[in-house]
Amino acid sequence: MPHYKAYDSFQTKKSVEKKKRAKEKASGKQIETDGFIVNAATDYGIVIAVRYDTAHVLYNDNVITAKLRNDLNTICNQIIFPGDKVVMESDNDTNVITHLVSRTTLLSRVKKDSTRLDDSVGLTKNIAANIDIAVIVVAAKEPPLHERFIDRYLMILQNSGIEAVLCLNKCELATDEIQRISIYRDINIPVIKTSTREKIGINDLKQCIRGKQAILVGNSGVGKSSLINAIMEQNDIRTSSVSEKTKRGRHTTTASKYYIWDANSSIIDTPGIRSLDISSFDLSEIQDYFPEFNDWKKLCKYGNCIHFSEPYDSCFVKQGVFNGMISRKRYESYIRIIESMENRPFPNDFPNKDN
Ligand SMILES: Nc1nc2c(ncn2[C@@H]2O[C@H](COP(=O)(O)OP(=O)(O)O)[C@@H](O)[C@H]2O)c(=O)[nH]1
Ligand SMILES: [Mg+2]
Ligand SMILES: [Zn+2]
């Protein structure tokens, strides 16, 4: 049985986070954006990068810099993100962002990577806006593949209304991982196998994201930048090599990067993201993100069963797992998520069966 201690830090930080968020709300630190957001606009630019107080905006095929409207009294990178559509006005040679077109989606996470508790808690980091499709990139080998990472991403994407595709890169290194991720096909997540080395599957990936605003997410070193390179058919994106010592990719992309592929297609490259925010989810709704439970959970004895500490005899999800009808890996991911939210131990009432 794998161990689940990796999420300890996640648990201890959670309560601190909640307090901090409540405090921020109470102190009225909410940014006043009334009138800033409009429902639609015909003449707009697309934000491709945001610095502290400046946005780089793609407008009529040119990248221009723009400042945020002064009266909003905030800094640009707090309210505008790559992928945002903005309306601008020219004011004495300065481009001023006057309005933001309301978003279709917003992808965000809470920073939990820092070891310094105070710096890391409760900071929601918005990654990108108006994303149509996210490609979760994993590697067949190096860095190692963890289903729990995929599952958390799937939850966040589904919750944000963003279509998900799973991409297994480095597939030329034939490994068990190819078999392992086939469970996602069973829950209707398209799975693409790619190799930037052997030029495999690049067209499949292109077909998936053409005509969309796409984002590539996944751990550092899985090959996101290489894939974008292959799609863009150019070689000016810096890729890193997986360090032999740690088997973890070095961070070469420190901020998200926006690539314009063709007139209607763009790709955002993100730095390796290790932890993902699922703290806004309710315990009882986690199972909604595991559609393969659906046929079984209807049969559970207790209507509010979360298939966790309820007895095996009363829980058909547990029985479905035991009988191989539900992927054990996916159930374990589910349990790890519940555990991280509730600090409860893994249920240990499965009948004995050596498999
Ligand atoms: N074997 C193999 N290595 C790859 C493949 N794609 C990328 N890599 C290597 O994996 C490392 C990390 O790639 P990079 O694109 O920087 O990953 P990123 O951190 O996700 O952007 C580099 O050494 C790449 O050359 C592939 O298809 N097969
Ligand atoms: Mg990269
Ligand atoms: Zn149940």
mmCIF file of C-alpha atoms and ligand atoms in Angstrom:
data_model
loop_
_atom_site.group_PDB
_atom_site.id
_atom_site.type_symbol
_atom_site.label_atom_id
_atom_site.label_comp_id
_atom_site.label_asym_id
_atom_site.label_seq_id
_atom_site.Cartn_x
_atom_site.Cartn_y
_atom_site.Cartn_z
ATOM 1 C CA MET A 1 0.000 0.000 0.000
ATOM 2 C CA PRO A 2 1.470 3.406 -0.913
ATOM 3 C CA HIS A 3 1.840 5.895 1.879
ATOM 4 C CA TYR A 4 -0.045 9.124 1.959
ATOM 5 C CA LYS A 5 2.101 11.312 4.127
ATOM 6 C CA ALA A 6 2.973 13.608 1.271
ATOM 7 C CA TYR A 7 -0.098 15.623 2.030
ATOM 8 C CA ASP A 8 0.679 16.323 5.667
ATOM 9 C CA SER A 9 1.783 19.849 4.977
ATOM 10 C CA PHE A 10 -1.390 20.356 3.013
ATOM 11 C CA GLN A 11 -3.465 19.477 6.066
ATOM 12 C CA THR A 12 -1.702 21.680 8.548
ATOM 13 C CA LYS A 13 -1.761 24.693 6.320
ATOM 14 C CA LYS A 14 -5.423 24.427 5.529
ATOM 15 C CA SER A 15 -6.848 25.871 8.713
ATOM 16 C CA VAL A 16 -4.362 28.729 8.624
ATOM 17 C CA GLU A 17 -5.448 29.459 5.104
ATOM 18 C CA LYS A 18 -9.091 29.615 5.975
ATOM 19 C CA LYS A 19 -8.427 32.049 8.803
ATOM 20 C CA LYS A 20 -6.340 34.252 6.604
ATOM 21 C CA ARG A 21 -8.963 34.330 3.906
ATOM 22 C CA ALA A 22 -11.665 35.217 6.392
ATOM 23 C CA LYS A 23 -9.461 38.002 7.718
ATOM 24 C CA GLU A 24 -8.886 39.432 4.279
ATOM 25 C CA LYS A 25 -12.575 39.458 3.582
ATOM 26 C CA ALA A 26 -13.366 41.124 6.862
ATOM 27 C CA SER A 27 -10.790 43.844 6.342
ATOM 28 C CA GLY A 28 -12.578 44.786 3.133
ATOM 29 C CA LYS A 29 -9.525 44.205 1.011
ATOM 30 C CA GLN A 30 -11.799 43.185 -1.847
ATOM 31 C CA ILE A 31 -10.894 45.032 -4.974
ATOM 32 C CA GLU A 32 -13.680 47.230 -6.227
ATOM 33 C CA THR A 33 -14.168 46.409 -9.885
ATOM 34 C CA ASP A 34 -17.734 47.580 -10.477
ATOM 35 C CA GLY A 35 -18.121 48.994 -13.936
ATOM 36 C CA PHE A 36 -14.746 47.625 -14.952
ATOM 37 C CA ILE A 37 -16.122 44.362 -16.214
ATOM 38 C CA VAL A 38 -18.262 44.449 -19.333
ATOM 39 C CA ASN A 39 -20.191 41.581 -20.862
ATOM 40 C CA ALA A 40 -18.904 41.940 -24.374
ATOM 41 C CA ALA A 41 -16.784 44.155 -26.574
ATOM 42 C CA THR A 42 -16.003 44.225 -30.254
ATOM 43 C CA ASP A 43 -12.679 46.025 -30.065
ATOM 44 C CA TYR A 44 -10.451 44.290 -27.572
ATOM 45 C CA GLY A 45 -6.938 42.982 -27.076
ATOM 46 C CA ILE A 46 -5.808 39.729 -25.502
ATOM 47 C CA VAL A 47 -3.497 39.880 -22.528
ATOM 48 C CA ILE A 48 -0.458 37.696 -23.052
ATOM 49 C CA ALA A 49 1.610 38.630 -20.008
ATOM 50 C CA VAL A 50 1.160 40.719 -16.902
ATOM 51 C CA ARG A 51 3.910 42.382 -14.924
ATOM 52 C CA TYR A 52 3.414 44.244 -11.706
ATOM 53 C CA ASP A 53 1.697 47.281 -13.153
ATOM 54 C CA THR A 54 1.834 46.639 -16.882
ATOM 55 C CA ALA A 55 0.102 44.257 -19.217
ATOM 56 C CA HIS A 56 1.380 43.091 -22.578
ATOM 57 C CA VAL A 57 -1.565 42.961 -24.877
ATOM 58 C CA LEU A 58 -1.951 41.442 -28.301
ATOM 59 C CA TYR A 59 -3.896 43.974 -30.308
ATOM 60 C CA ASN A 60 -4.272 44.004 -34.098
ATOM 61 C CA ASP A 61 -1.348 41.604 -34.470
ATOM 62 C CA ASN A 62 0.965 43.762 -32.380
ATOM 63 C CA VAL A 63 2.047 43.347 -28.803
ATOM 64 C CA ILE A 64 1.601 46.612 -26.941
ATOM 65 C CA THR A 65 2.049 47.553 -23.310
ATOM 66 C CA ALA A 66 -0.832 48.962 -21.360
ATOM 67 C CA LYS A 67 -1.439 50.339 -17.903
ATOM 68 C CA LEU A 68 -4.445 49.786 -15.761
ATOM 69 C CA ARG A 69 -7.054 52.510 -15.287
ATOM 70 C CA ASN A 70 -5.840 54.616 -12.371
ATOM 71 C CA ASP A 71 -9.070 54.915 -10.442
ATOM 72 C CA LEU A 72 -9.206 51.164 -9.887
ATOM 73 C CA ASN A 73 -6.545 51.722 -7.308
ATOM 74 C CA THR A 74 -4.907 48.331 -7.627
ATOM 75 C CA ILE A 75 -2.004 46.774 -9.431
ATOM 76 C CA CYS A 76 -2.437 45.154 -12.763
ATOM 77 C CA ASN A 77 -1.313 41.635 -11.876
ATOM 78 C CA GLN A 78 -3.971 41.365 -9.199
ATOM 79 C CA ILE A 79 -6.926 41.612 -11.503
ATOM 80 C CA ILE A 80 -5.761 40.797 -15.030
ATOM 81 C CA PHE A 81 -4.333 37.504 -16.202
ATOM 82 C CA PRO A 82 -3.021 35.983 -19.409
ATOM 83 C CA GLY A 83 -5.890 35.181 -21.726
ATOM 84 C CA ASP A 84 -8.015 38.087 -20.552
ATOM 85 C CA LYS A 85 -9.739 40.268 -23.103
ATOM 86 C CA VAL A 86 -9.297 43.968 -22.410
ATOM 87 C CA VAL A 87 -10.659 47.182 -23.843
ATOM 88 C CA MET A 88 -8.134 49.997 -24.128
ATOM 89 C CA GLU A 89 -8.006 53.719 -24.676
ATOM 90 C CA SER A 90 -5.059 55.820 -25.669
ATOM 91 C CA ASP A 91 -4.139 58.594 -23.271
ATOM 92 C CA ASN A 92 -1.065 60.712 -24.131
ATOM 93 C CA ASP A 93 0.837 57.846 -25.746
ATOM 94 C CA THR A 94 -0.101 55.492 -22.924
ATOM 95 C CA ASN A 95 -2.478 52.647 -23.539
ATOM 96 C CA VAL A 96 -4.926 52.452 -20.686
ATOM 97 C CA ILE A 97 -6.985 49.379 -19.933
ATOM 98 C CA THR A 98 -10.436 50.750 -19.282
ATOM 99 C CA HIS A 99 -12.489 47.561 -19.206
ATOM 100 C CA LEU A 100 -12.228 43.841 -18.863
ATOM 101 C CA VAL A 101 -14.519 41.565 -20.850
ATOM 102 C CA SER A 102 -16.178 39.089 -18.500
ATOM 103 C CA ARG A 103 -14.441 35.749 -18.506
ATOM 104 C CA THR A 104 -15.648 32.391 -19.679
ATOM 105 C CA THR A 105 -13.226 30.573 -17.358
ATOM 106 C CA LEU A 106 -10.573 31.340 -14.770
ATOM 107 C CA LEU A 107 -7.955 28.786 -13.818
ATOM 108 C CA SER A 108 -6.428 29.261 -10.389
ATOM 109 C CA ARG A 109 -4.631 27.518 -7.620
ATOM 110 C CA VAL A 110 -3.485 28.339 -4.123
ATOM 111 C CA LYS A 111 0.229 28.602 -3.632
ATOM 112 C CA LYS A 112 1.329 25.916 -1.275
ATOM 113 C CA ASP A 113 4.765 25.245 -2.648
ATOM 114 C CA SER A 114 6.669 27.502 -0.329
ATOM 115 C CA THR A 115 8.087 25.996 2.815
ATOM 116 C CA ARG A 116 7.552 29.277 4.573
ATOM 117 C CA LEU A 117 4.089 28.960 5.946
ATOM 118 C CA ASP A 118 3.361 32.669 6.154
ATOM 119 C CA ASP A 119 4.275 33.332 2.570
ATOM 120 C CA SER A 120 2.440 30.467 1.128
ATOM 121 C CA VAL A 121 -0.946 30.291 2.714
ATOM 122 C CA GLY A 122 -4.114 31.616 1.271
ATOM 123 C CA LEU A 123 -2.609 33.213 -1.779
ATOM 124 C CA THR A 124 -4.831 32.423 -4.677
ATOM 125 C CA LYS A 125 -2.818 32.556 -7.798
ATOM 126 C CA ASN A 126 -4.817 32.964 -10.936
ATOM 127 C CA ILE A 127 -3.048 31.342 -13.809
ATOM 128 C CA ALA A 128 -5.034 32.191 -16.903
ATOM 129 C CA ALA A 129 -8.433 33.381 -18.099
ATOM 130 C CA ASN A 130 -10.748 32.294 -20.913
ATOM 131 C CA ILE A 131 -9.084 28.933 -21.321
ATOM 132 C CA ASP A 132 -11.060 26.555 -23.552
ATOM 133 C CA ILE A 133 -8.980 23.458 -23.098
ATOM 134 C CA ALA A 134 -6.251 22.298 -20.747
ATOM 135 C CA VAL A 135 -3.746 19.644 -21.668
ATOM 136 C CA ILE A 136 -2.561 17.803 -18.582
ATOM 137 C CA VAL A 137 0.888 16.639 -19.568
ATOM 138 C CA VAL A 138 2.502 13.691 -17.834
ATOM 139 C CA ALA A 139 5.616 11.755 -18.772
ATOM 140 C CA ALA A 140 5.944 8.039 -19.438
ATOM 141 C CA LYS A 141 9.136 8.230 -17.427
ATOM 142 C CA GLU A 142 10.950 10.957 -15.528
ATOM 143 C CA PRO A 143 9.442 12.657 -13.740
ATOM 144 C CA PRO A 144 7.348 9.798 -12.323
ATOM 145 C CA LEU A 145 3.642 9.759 -12.998
ATOM 146 C CA HIS A 146 1.221 10.233 -10.124
ATOM 147 C CA GLU A 147 -2.457 9.653 -10.683
ATOM 148 C CA ARG A 148 -3.370 11.866 -7.740
ATOM 149 C CA PHE A 149 -1.904 14.805 -9.607
ATOM 150 C CA ILE A 150 -4.037 14.058 -12.659
ATOM 151 C CA ASP A 151 -7.132 13.594 -10.520
ATOM 152 C CA ARG A 152 -6.719 16.904 -8.764
ATOM 153 C CA TYR A 153 -6.245 18.645 -12.052
ATOM 154 C CA LEU A 154 -9.339 17.005 -13.458
ATOM 155 C CA MET A 155 -11.362 18.250 -10.495
ATOM 156 C CA ILE A 156 -10.151 21.796 -10.852
ATOM 157 C CA LEU A 157 -10.694 21.816 -14.595
ATOM 158 C CA GLN A 158 -14.158 20.337 -14.396
ATOM 159 C CA ASN A 159 -15.031 22.808 -11.683
ATOM 160 C CA SER A 160 -13.761 25.694 -13.809
ATOM 161 C CA GLY A 161 -15.664 24.479 -16.864
ATOM 162 C CA ILE A 162 -12.467 23.810 -18.792
ATOM 163 C CA GLU A 163 -12.259 20.835 -21.135
ATOM 164 C CA ALA A 164 -9.443 18.442 -20.227
ATOM 165 C CA VAL A 165 -7.157 16.271 -22.316
ATOM 166 C CA LEU A 166 -4.517 13.992 -20.933
ATOM 167 C CA CYS A 167 -1.220 13.843 -22.780
ATOM 168 C CA LEU A 168 1.314 11.141 -22.063
ATOM 169 C CA ASN A 169 4.573 12.482 -23.393
ATOM 170 C CA LYS A 170 7.878 10.614 -23.797
ATOM 171 C CA CYS A 171 5.763 7.681 -24.990
ATOM 172 C CA GLU A 172 8.682 6.301 -26.984
ATOM 173 C CA LEU A 173 10.031 5.122 -23.635
ATOM 174 C CA ALA A 174 7.565 2.245 -23.583
ATOM 175 C CA THR A 175 6.550 1.828 -19.974
ATOM 176 C CA ASP A 176 3.662 0.630 -17.834
ATOM 177 C CA GLU A 177 2.433 4.174 -17.582
ATOM 178 C CA ILE A 178 0.694 3.844 -20.934
ATOM 179 C CA GLN A 179 -1.478 1.136 -19.434
ATOM 180 C CA ARG A 180 -1.910 3.017 -16.180
ATOM 181 C CA ILE A 181 -3.479 6.078 -17.716
ATOM 182 C CA SER A 182 -5.950 4.131 -19.825
ATOM 183 C CA ILE A 183 -8.349 4.378 -16.860
ATOM 184 C CA TYR A 184 -8.941 7.974 -17.917
ATOM 185 C CA ARG A 185 -10.267 6.933 -21.294
ATOM 186 C CA ASP A 186 -12.871 4.937 -19.399
ATOM 187 C CA ILE A 187 -14.130 8.129 -17.828
ATOM 188 C CA ASN A 188 -14.186 9.908 -21.193
ATOM 189 C CA ILE A 189 -11.041 11.970 -20.859
ATOM 190 C CA PRO A 190 -9.270 11.910 -24.218
ATOM 191 C CA VAL A 191 -5.778 10.476 -23.882
ATOM 192 C CA ILE A 192 -3.074 11.372 -26.379
ATOM 193 C CA LYS A 193 0.311 9.727 -26.550
ATOM 194 C CA THR A 194 3.124 11.950 -27.734
ATOM 195 C CA SER A 195 6.838 11.947 -28.141
ATOM 196 C CA THR A 196 8.662 15.079 -29.094
ATOM 197 C CA ARG A 197 11.786 12.969 -29.600
ATOM 198 C CA GLU A 198 10.174 10.625 -32.102
ATOM 199 C CA LYS A 199 7.598 13.105 -33.415
ATOM 200 C CA ILE A 200 4.691 10.916 -32.374
ATOM 201 C CA GLY A 201 1.198 12.241 -31.740
ATOM 202 C CA ILE A 202 1.981 15.899 -32.357
ATOM 203 C CA ASN A 203 -0.777 16.102 -34.966
ATOM 204 C CA ASP A 204 -3.269 14.542 -32.569
ATOM 205 C CA LEU A 205 -2.405 17.183 -30.043
ATOM 206 C CA LYS A 206 -2.696 19.913 -32.659
ATOM 207 C CA GLN A 207 -6.134 18.671 -33.652
ATOM 208 C CA CYS A 208 -7.277 18.803 -30.049
ATOM 209 C CA ILE A 209 -6.323 22.392 -29.463
ATOM 210 C CA ARG A 210 -6.690 24.058 -32.838
ATOM 211 C CA GLY A 211 -9.049 27.016 -32.798
ATOM 212 C CA LYS A 212 -8.901 27.238 -29.024
ATOM 213 C CA GLN A 213 -7.156 29.047 -26.255
ATOM 214 C CA ALA A 214 -5.266 26.162 -24.707
ATOM 215 C CA ILE A 215 -3.060 25.749 -21.680
ATOM 216 C CA LEU A 216 -0.451 23.104 -20.969
ATOM 217 C CA VAL A 217 -0.200 22.123 -17.337
ATOM 218 C CA GLY A 218 1.843 19.506 -15.555
ATOM 219 C CA ASN A 219 4.962 18.973 -13.524
ATOM 220 C CA SER A 220 8.235 20.451 -14.503
ATOM 221 C CA GLY A 221 10.218 18.209 -16.853
ATOM 222 C CA VAL A 222 7.322 16.362 -18.479
ATOM 223 C CA GLY A 223 7.925 18.121 -21.786
ATOM 224 C CA LYS A 224 5.398 20.943 -21.990
ATOM 225 C CA SER A 225 7.781 23.420 -23.588
ATOM 226 C CA SER A 226 9.079 20.741 -25.953
ATOM 227 C CA LEU A 227 5.518 19.985 -27.036
ATOM 228 C CA ILE A 228 4.806 23.628 -27.716
ATOM 229 C CA ASN A 229 8.042 23.731 -29.644
ATOM 230 C CA ALA A 230 6.894 20.823 -31.755
ATOM 231 C CA ILE A 231 3.515 22.422 -32.354
ATOM 232 C CA MET A 232 4.966 25.768 -33.251
ATOM 233 C CA GLU A 233 7.598 24.072 -35.401
ATOM 234 C CA GLN A 234 10.310 26.331 -34.222
ATOM 235 C CA ASN A 235 13.129 25.959 -31.819
ATOM 236 C CA ASP A 236 13.341 29.043 -29.726
ATOM 237 C CA ILE A 237 11.666 27.760 -26.607
ATOM 238 C CA ARG A 238 14.120 26.872 -23.928
ATOM 239 C CA THR A 239 13.615 23.374 -22.572
ATOM 240 C CA SER A 240 15.264 22.006 -19.507
ATOM 241 C CA SER A 241 16.697 18.610 -18.875
ATOM 242 C CA VAL A 242 15.589 16.436 -16.028
ATOM 243 C CA SER A 243 18.301 16.537 -13.433
ATOM 244 C CA GLU A 244 19.791 13.121 -12.920
ATOM 245 C CA LYS A 245 20.016 13.523 -9.208
ATOM 246 C CA THR A 246 16.453 14.366 -8.357
ATOM 247 C CA LYS A 247 14.676 13.071 -11.470
ATOM 248 C CA ARG A 248 12.810 16.303 -11.351
ATOM 249 C CA GLY A 249 12.872 18.828 -14.105
ATOM 250 C CA ARG A 250 14.543 22.100 -13.414
ATOM 251 C CA HIS A 251 12.313 25.091 -13.628
ATOM 252 C CA THR A 252 13.059 26.877 -16.825
ATOM 253 C CA THR A 253 9.683 28.482 -17.280
ATOM 254 C CA THR A 254 9.262 30.786 -14.329
ATOM 255 C CA ALA A 255 6.098 32.473 -15.509
ATOM 256 C CA SER A 256 3.342 31.432 -17.844
ATOM 257 C CA LYS A 257 4.122 32.153 -21.464
ATOM 258 C CA TYR A 258 1.640 32.841 -24.162
ATOM 259 C CA TYR A 259 2.177 31.567 -27.686
ATOM 260 C CA ILE A 260 0.114 32.581 -30.639
ATOM 261 C CA TRP A 261 -0.075 29.608 -32.908
ATOM 262 C CA ASP A 262 -2.476 30.826 -35.583
ATOM 263 C CA ALA A 263 -5.172 33.466 -35.839
ATOM 264 C CA ASN A 264 -7.616 31.537 -33.668
ATOM 265 C CA SER A 265 -5.324 29.323 -31.650
ATOM 266 C CA SER A 266 -3.043 30.073 -28.762
ATOM 267 C CA ILE A 267 -1.179 28.040 -26.187
ATOM 268 C CA ILE A 268 -0.138 29.019 -22.702
ATOM 269 C CA ASP A 269 2.934 27.325 -21.277
ATOM 270 C CA THR A 270 2.989 27.144 -17.499
ATOM 271 C CA PRO A 271 5.777 26.489 -15.056
ATOM 272 C CA GLY A 272 5.640 23.244 -13.119
ATOM 273 C CA ILE A 273 2.855 23.406 -10.596
ATOM 274 C CA ARG A 274 3.175 20.993 -7.717
ATOM 275 C CA SER A 275 0.156 21.581 -5.577
ATOM 276 C CA LEU A 276 -3.339 22.422 -6.504
ATOM 277 C CA ASP A 277 -6.060 24.106 -4.588
ATOM 278 C CA ILE A 278 -9.053 22.008 -3.855
ATOM 279 C CA SER A 279 -9.871 23.692 -0.549
ATOM 280 C CA SER A 280 -12.948 25.367 -1.941
ATOM 281 C CA PHE A 281 -14.659 22.042 -2.573
ATOM 282 C CA ASP A 282 -17.163 20.513 -0.178
ATOM 283 C CA LEU A 283 -16.417 17.082 1.166
ATOM 284 C CA SER A 284 -19.673 15.689 -0.162
ATOM 285 C CA GLU A 285 -19.116 17.001 -3.684
ATOM 286 C CA ILE A 286 -15.702 15.425 -4.242
ATOM 287 C CA GLN A 287 -17.404 12.271 -5.491
ATOM 288 C CA ASP A 288 -19.140 14.256 -8.233
ATOM 289 C CA TYR A 289 -15.753 14.475 -9.919
ATOM 290 C CA PHE A 290 -15.488 10.700 -10.049
ATOM 291 C CA PRO A 291 -18.208 9.862 -12.573
ATOM 292 C CA GLU A 292 -17.310 6.176 -12.515
ATOM 293 C CA PHE A 293 -18.809 6.031 -9.011
ATOM 294 C CA ASN A 294 -22.234 7.060 -10.292
ATOM 295 C CA ASP A 295 -23.788 3.674 -10.979
ATOM 296 C CA TRP A 296 -22.560 2.351 -7.656
ATOM 297 C CA LYS A 297 -23.160 5.166 -5.235
ATOM 298 C CA LYS A 298 -26.885 5.050 -5.963
ATOM 299 C CA LEU A 299 -26.915 1.676 -4.214
ATOM 300 C CA CYS A 300 -25.103 2.766 -1.046
ATOM 301 C CA LYS A 301 -27.182 2.210 2.060
ATOM 302 C CA TYR A 302 -26.732 5.744 3.369
ATOM 303 C CA GLY A 303 -27.826 8.604 1.152
ATOM 304 C CA ASN A 304 -24.971 10.758 2.394
ATOM 305 C CA CYS A 305 -22.354 8.040 1.990
ATOM 306 C CA ILE A 306 -18.953 9.427 1.100
ATOM 307 C CA HIS A 307 -17.559 5.896 0.627
ATOM 308 C CA PHE A 308 -14.930 6.487 3.230
ATOM 309 C CA SER A 309 -15.543 5.447 6.816
ATOM 310 C CA GLU A 310 -18.942 3.904 6.093
ATOM 311 C CA PRO A 311 -18.903 0.127 6.528
ATOM 312 C CA TYR A 312 -17.941 -1.946 3.498
ATOM 313 C CA ASP A 313 -21.245 -3.834 3.553
ATOM 314 C CA SER A 314 -23.223 -0.633 3.212
ATOM 315 C CA CYS A 315 -21.056 0.999 0.562
ATOM 316 C CA PHE A 316 -21.339 -0.116 -3.050
ATOM 317 C CA VAL A 317 -18.530 2.140 -4.191
ATOM 318 C CA LYS A 318 -16.151 0.210 -1.940
ATOM 319 C CA GLN A 319 -17.625 -2.997 -3.251
ATOM 320 C CA GLY A 320 -17.216 -1.763 -6.822
ATOM 321 C CA VAL A 321 -13.551 -1.095 -6.092
ATOM 322 C CA PHE A 322 -13.083 -4.467 -4.498
ATOM 323 C CA ASN A 323 -14.708 -6.212 -7.452
ATOM 324 C CA GLY A 324 -12.569 -4.330 -9.934
ATOM 325 C CA MET A 325 -15.457 -2.344 -11.420
ATOM 326 C CA ILE A 326 -13.968 0.935 -10.229
ATOM 327 C CA SER A 327 -10.270 1.646 -10.630
ATOM 328 C CA ARG A 328 -8.498 1.227 -7.321
ATOM 329 C CA LYS A 329 -6.060 3.977 -8.275
ATOM 330 C CA ARG A 330 -8.885 6.392 -8.823
ATOM 331 C CA TYR A 331 -10.520 5.394 -5.565
ATOM 332 C CA GLU A 332 -7.206 5.911 -3.792
ATOM 333 C CA SER A 333 -6.962 9.372 -5.326
ATOM 334 C CA TYR A 334 -10.457 10.077 -4.119
ATOM 335 C CA ILE A 335 -9.595 8.911 -0.636
ATOM 336 C CA ARG A 336 -6.407 10.949 -0.545
ATOM 337 C CA ILE A 337 -8.416 14.027 -1.412
ATOM 338 C CA ILE A 338 -10.956 13.301 1.324
ATOM 339 C CA GLU A 339 -8.118 12.616 3.755
ATOM 340 C CA SER A 340 -6.374 15.849 2.958
ATOM 341 C CA MET A 341 -9.569 17.757 3.624
ATOM 342 C CA GLU A 342 -10.618 15.940 6.736
ATOM 343 C CA ASN A 343 -7.475 14.500 8.213
ATOM 344 C CA ARG A 344 -8.996 11.042 8.437
ATOM 345 C CA PRO A 345 -7.185 7.771 7.952
ATOM 346 C CA PHE A 346 -7.550 5.551 4.924
ATOM 347 C CA PRO A 347 -10.524 3.191 5.350
ATOM 348 C CA ASN A 348 -9.289 -0.225 6.207
ATOM 349 C CA ASP A 349 -12.313 -2.446 6.009
ATOM 350 C CA PHE A 350 -11.864 -4.055 2.618
ATOM 351 C CA PRO A 351 -12.180 -7.834 2.756
ATOM 352 C CA ASN A 352 -8.883 -9.686 2.524
ATOM 353 C CA LYS A 353 -7.946 -10.511 -1.009
ATOM 354 C CA ASP A 354 -4.463 -10.868 -2.322
ATOM 355 C CA ASN A 355 -4.311 -9.070 -5.635
HETATM 356 N N1 LIG B 1 12.700 10.955 -24.000
HETATM 357 C C1 LIG B 1 11.995 12.069 -24.210
HETATM 358 N N2 LIG B 1 12.375 13.206 -23.624
HETATM 359 C C2 LIG B 1 11.653 14.323 -23.852
HETATM 360 C C3 LIG B 1 10.482 14.305 -24.662
HETATM 361 N N3 LIG B 1 9.960 15.540 -24.671
HETATM 362 C C4 LIG B 1 10.748 16.311 -23.898
HETATM 363 N N4 LIG B 1 11.773 15.588 -23.407
HETATM 364 C C5 LIG B 1 12.863 16.043 -22.545
HETATM 365 O O1 LIG B 1 12.362 16.287 -21.247
HETATM 366 C C6 LIG B 1 13.055 17.384 -20.662
HETATM 367 C C7 LIG B 1 12.077 18.432 -20.153
HETATM 368 O O2 LIG B 1 11.397 19.019 -21.241
HETATM 369 P P1 LIG B 1 10.681 20.445 -21.137
HETATM 370 O O3 LIG B 1 9.970 20.662 -22.421
HETATM 371 O O4 LIG B 1 11.599 21.494 -20.669
HETATM 372 O O5 LIG B 1 9.625 20.157 -19.979
HETATM 373 P P2 LIG B 1 8.667 21.179 -19.203
HETATM 374 O O6 LIG B 1 9.338 21.515 -17.916
HETATM 375 O O7 LIG B 1 7.397 20.429 -18.962
HETATM 376 O O8 LIG B 1 8.458 22.367 -20.075
HETATM 377 C C8 LIG B 1 14.016 17.897 -21.746
HETATM 378 O O9 LIG B 1 15.284 17.311 -21.516
HETATM 379 C C9 LIG B 1 13.424 17.364 -23.010
HETATM 380 O O10 LIG B 1 14.413 17.168 -24.002
HETATM 381 C C10 LIG B 1 10.125 13.062 -25.290
HETATM 382 O O11 LIG B 1 9.127 12.946 -26.024
HETATM 383 N N5 LIG B 1 10.912 11.976 -25.001
HETATM 384 MG MG MG B 2 8.804 24.373 -19.628
HETATM 385 ZN ZN ZN B 3 -20.728 4.464 -0.413
#
